[in-house]
Amino acid sequence: MSTVTTAPAQAASPPRGWLSPVNKRRWQNFKANRRGYWSLWIFLLLFVLSLFAEFIANDRPIIASYKGEILFPAVVDYPEEKFGGFLAETDFRSDFIRDEIEANGWMVWPPIRYSYQTVNSNIPHSAPTKPFWLMSKDERCSAYPEGSTDRNCIAGNLNWLGTDDQARDVTARMIYGFRISVLFGLVLTIASAVIGVTAGAVQGYFGGWTDLLMQRFIEIWSSMPVLYILLIIAAILPPGFFILLGIMLLFSWVGFVGVVRAEFLRARNFEYVNAARALGVGNGTIMYRHLLPNAMVATLTFLPFILSGSITTLTSLDFLGFGMPPGSPSLGEMIAQGKSNLQAPWLGLTAFCVMSVMLSLLIFVGEATRDAFDPRKTFR
């Protein structure tokens, strides 16, 4: 009688996550810094909310129904003739349009019924006006036809943080200004990192005359008075988001070069690099797949501080009047208004608080990132 033997079942290997063991330890080190960990989530929450600013602060309804048709005024421009008017752009805050839509449908407004450029024509006195919670109900509703009993004197139409010197809502401009500042800083930081890392990698890997000539150029370039050059160029060229981004990109990439260059100089003669060369691996592959991951450790630690510096530079240029185009929501422009209107302290205090919170969160995230990539904690 023969017996059938079966091969022992091979033990199933544990599933491998999308993070390597080293990166898992780095993430644990990042989470161990509770201040930086929660700062990251708070900053991401504020940034994501600002991306939907049109649904939080807008002078148009989010969604409306008119004669059985569903409309999306927050994202689509509708001519006024659609509602019985004759203008090319519909003013949904006017009594005529509001009554017409409500008689034939309904509207859902955002919590704040002002965009960053909406002028409040129902302020109780000359602009700038203080926050509504610092005034009595009769005072804050005094400009409405029916006073405190007017149906338009509701929380959405009141200015939660007051108005600026052009009767524009400060809360709406703060939300939109926060979004522009962060987006500008992110785009500038990423573009600077790409250029700076590439330049530093070429310098460090090839060395010799390549490193010498590029290093002399960077020393000359970085010795220029950056702020004065930015002011001169910004005064000549028309203001704009991408023009200002290009001007600042001329100098911001230099900060990454030294860090990446040092890492490539240190690692270019390691055994695994020499082995890759002996196997015929190209220089581009060695730089990208073998040396760059090690260099990115220092670069990632540097990113939050570069981001906060980019935001501060944009705010400074806006404060001096050389930043975004006039009328754009800007924290620097709000600080300048606070300087010009000392009798309205809510202007300067609002911008100061937003800048302080934003930069503090980024600094805390940077400290946690530094702890996460500290080799003494990662490889202990």
XYZ file of C-alpha atoms in Angstrom, residues 51-235:
185
model
C -9.641 75.231 -2.105
C -13.432 75.333 -1.857
C -13.531 79.046 -1.045
C -16.201 79.652 -3.707
C -18.557 77.429 -1.688
C -17.727 79.128 1.606
C -17.601 82.828 0.693
C -19.280 83.954 -2.515
C -21.740 86.577 -3.734
C -23.493 83.903 -5.803
C -25.618 80.972 -4.629
C -24.008 77.538 -4.582
C -27.005 75.993 -6.303
C -30.364 77.380 -7.429
C -33.575 76.163 -9.037
C -35.312 78.479 -11.485
C -38.460 77.433 -13.354
C -37.577 73.773 -12.907
C -33.958 74.153 -14.075
C -31.088 73.436 -11.700
C -28.400 76.118 -11.865
C -24.894 76.312 -10.399
C -24.136 80.046 -10.172
C -21.017 79.505 -8.028
C -19.169 77.910 -10.951
C -21.155 78.991 -14.029
C -21.781 82.551 -15.249
C -25.420 83.165 -16.198
C -26.511 86.327 -18.061
C -29.119 88.439 -16.350
C -31.506 88.067 -19.291
C -32.118 84.507 -18.101
C -33.920 86.016 -15.109
C -35.673 88.831 -16.944
C -32.891 91.418 -16.800
C -30.606 92.868 -19.457
C -27.047 92.879 -18.013
C -24.303 90.522 -19.188
C -23.551 89.343 -15.642
C -26.133 88.548 -13.003
C -26.000 90.243 -9.610
C -27.622 87.625 -7.408
C -27.517 89.971 -4.409
C -29.923 92.454 -6.010
C -33.489 92.465 -4.746
C -34.891 92.061 -8.273
C -32.952 88.886 -9.056
C -33.511 87.430 -5.596
C -37.276 88.000 -5.733
C -37.477 86.598 -9.268
C -35.644 83.386 -8.397
C -37.462 82.865 -5.107
C -40.806 83.346 -6.861
C -39.932 80.613 -9.367
C -37.645 78.345 -7.364
C -35.101 78.497 -4.572
C -31.446 79.295 -3.802
C -28.815 77.824 -1.473
C -26.276 80.434 -0.382
C -22.791 79.853 1.065
C -22.266 80.736 4.750
C -20.651 84.068 3.748
C -22.486 85.906 0.971
C -19.470 87.912 -0.155
C -16.619 87.159 -2.505
C -13.177 88.730 -2.052
C -14.105 91.675 -4.329
C -17.750 92.163 -3.333
C -18.499 95.622 -2.001
C -21.027 95.758 0.817
C -23.401 98.612 0.064
C -25.273 98.205 3.362
C -22.567 99.089 5.856
C -23.799 101.196 8.797
C -21.128 103.889 8.334
C -18.149 104.720 6.152
C -15.581 101.983 5.526
C -13.746 100.364 7.132
C -16.435 99.016 9.455
C -15.813 96.898 12.524
C -17.007 93.285 12.954
C -20.762 92.957 13.338
C -20.505 91.375 16.799
C -18.997 94.625 18.104
C -22.178 96.502 17.122
C -25.730 96.305 18.352
C -28.346 94.776 16.091
C -29.914 98.138 15.374
C -26.533 99.615 14.430
C -25.397 96.835 12.123
C -28.788 96.745 10.374
C -29.251 100.512 10.164
C -28.391 100.688 6.438
C -31.083 98.194 5.427
C -34.468 99.629 4.353
C -36.395 98.011 7.218
C -33.627 98.208 9.800
C -33.243 95.315 12.231
C -36.392 93.631 10.862
C -35.134 93.552 7.275
C -34.981 90.033 5.857
C -31.505 90.656 4.445
C -29.998 91.519 7.826
C -28.911 87.946 8.538
C -25.627 86.294 9.508
C -24.601 85.562 5.913
C -24.871 89.232 4.926
C -23.063 90.546 7.993
C -19.309 91.087 8.070
C -17.901 88.678 10.619
C -14.479 90.358 10.746
C -15.549 93.759 9.472
C -14.768 95.387 6.128
C -11.655 96.943 4.662
C -11.334 100.535 3.474
C -13.230 99.679 0.269
C -16.159 98.027 2.091
C -15.064 94.511 1.090
C -15.589 91.653 3.519
C -12.412 90.871 5.482
C -13.347 87.232 6.145
C -13.810 86.493 2.444
C -10.540 88.201 1.524
C -8.750 86.305 4.281
C -9.974 82.920 2.961
C -9.076 83.693 -0.647
C -5.798 85.310 0.382
C -4.815 82.242 2.391
C -5.456 80.041 -0.646
C -3.380 82.206 -2.982
C -0.505 82.385 -0.499
C -0.342 78.623 0.023
C -0.758 77.781 -3.673
C 1.918 80.303 -4.597
C 4.266 78.934 -1.969
C 3.655 75.319 -2.993
C 4.196 75.947 -6.700
C 7.305 78.029 -6.045
C 8.733 75.472 -3.622
C 8.157 72.521 -5.963
C 9.599 74.346 -8.983
C 12.579 75.541 -6.946
C 13.173 72.025 -5.654
C 13.164 70.553 -9.162
C 15.682 73.105 -10.471
C 17.830 73.178 -7.335
C 17.979 69.401 -6.920
C 18.895 68.951 -10.586
C 21.660 71.545 -10.419
C 23.033 70.172 -7.148
C 22.949 66.608 -8.457
C 24.912 67.528 -11.599
C 27.470 69.447 -9.556
C 27.987 66.782 -6.956
C 28.045 63.775 -9.263
C 30.372 65.007 -11.997
C 32.556 67.255 -9.835
C 35.700 68.700 -11.394
C 35.289 71.650 -13.726
C 31.510 71.169 -13.828
C 31.262 71.621 -10.085
C 33.805 74.457 -10.056
C 32.148 76.549 -12.777
C 28.601 76.020 -11.507
C 29.654 76.785 -7.935
C 31.285 80.063 -8.981
C 28.116 81.004 -10.908
C 25.914 80.221 -7.893
C 28.143 82.261 -5.600
C 27.858 85.275 -7.923
C 24.110 84.750 -8.412
C 23.376 84.386 -4.697
C 25.415 87.488 -3.809
C 23.027 89.754 -5.710
C 20.623 91.915 -3.674
C 17.584 89.736 -4.241
C 14.948 92.019 -2.722
C 16.041 95.051 -4.733
C 16.133 93.058 -7.960
C 12.668 91.649 -7.243
C 11.316 95.142 -6.638
C 12.862 96.513 -9.838
C 11.622 93.674 -12.046
C 8.169 93.654 -10.422
C 7.893 97.404 -11.014
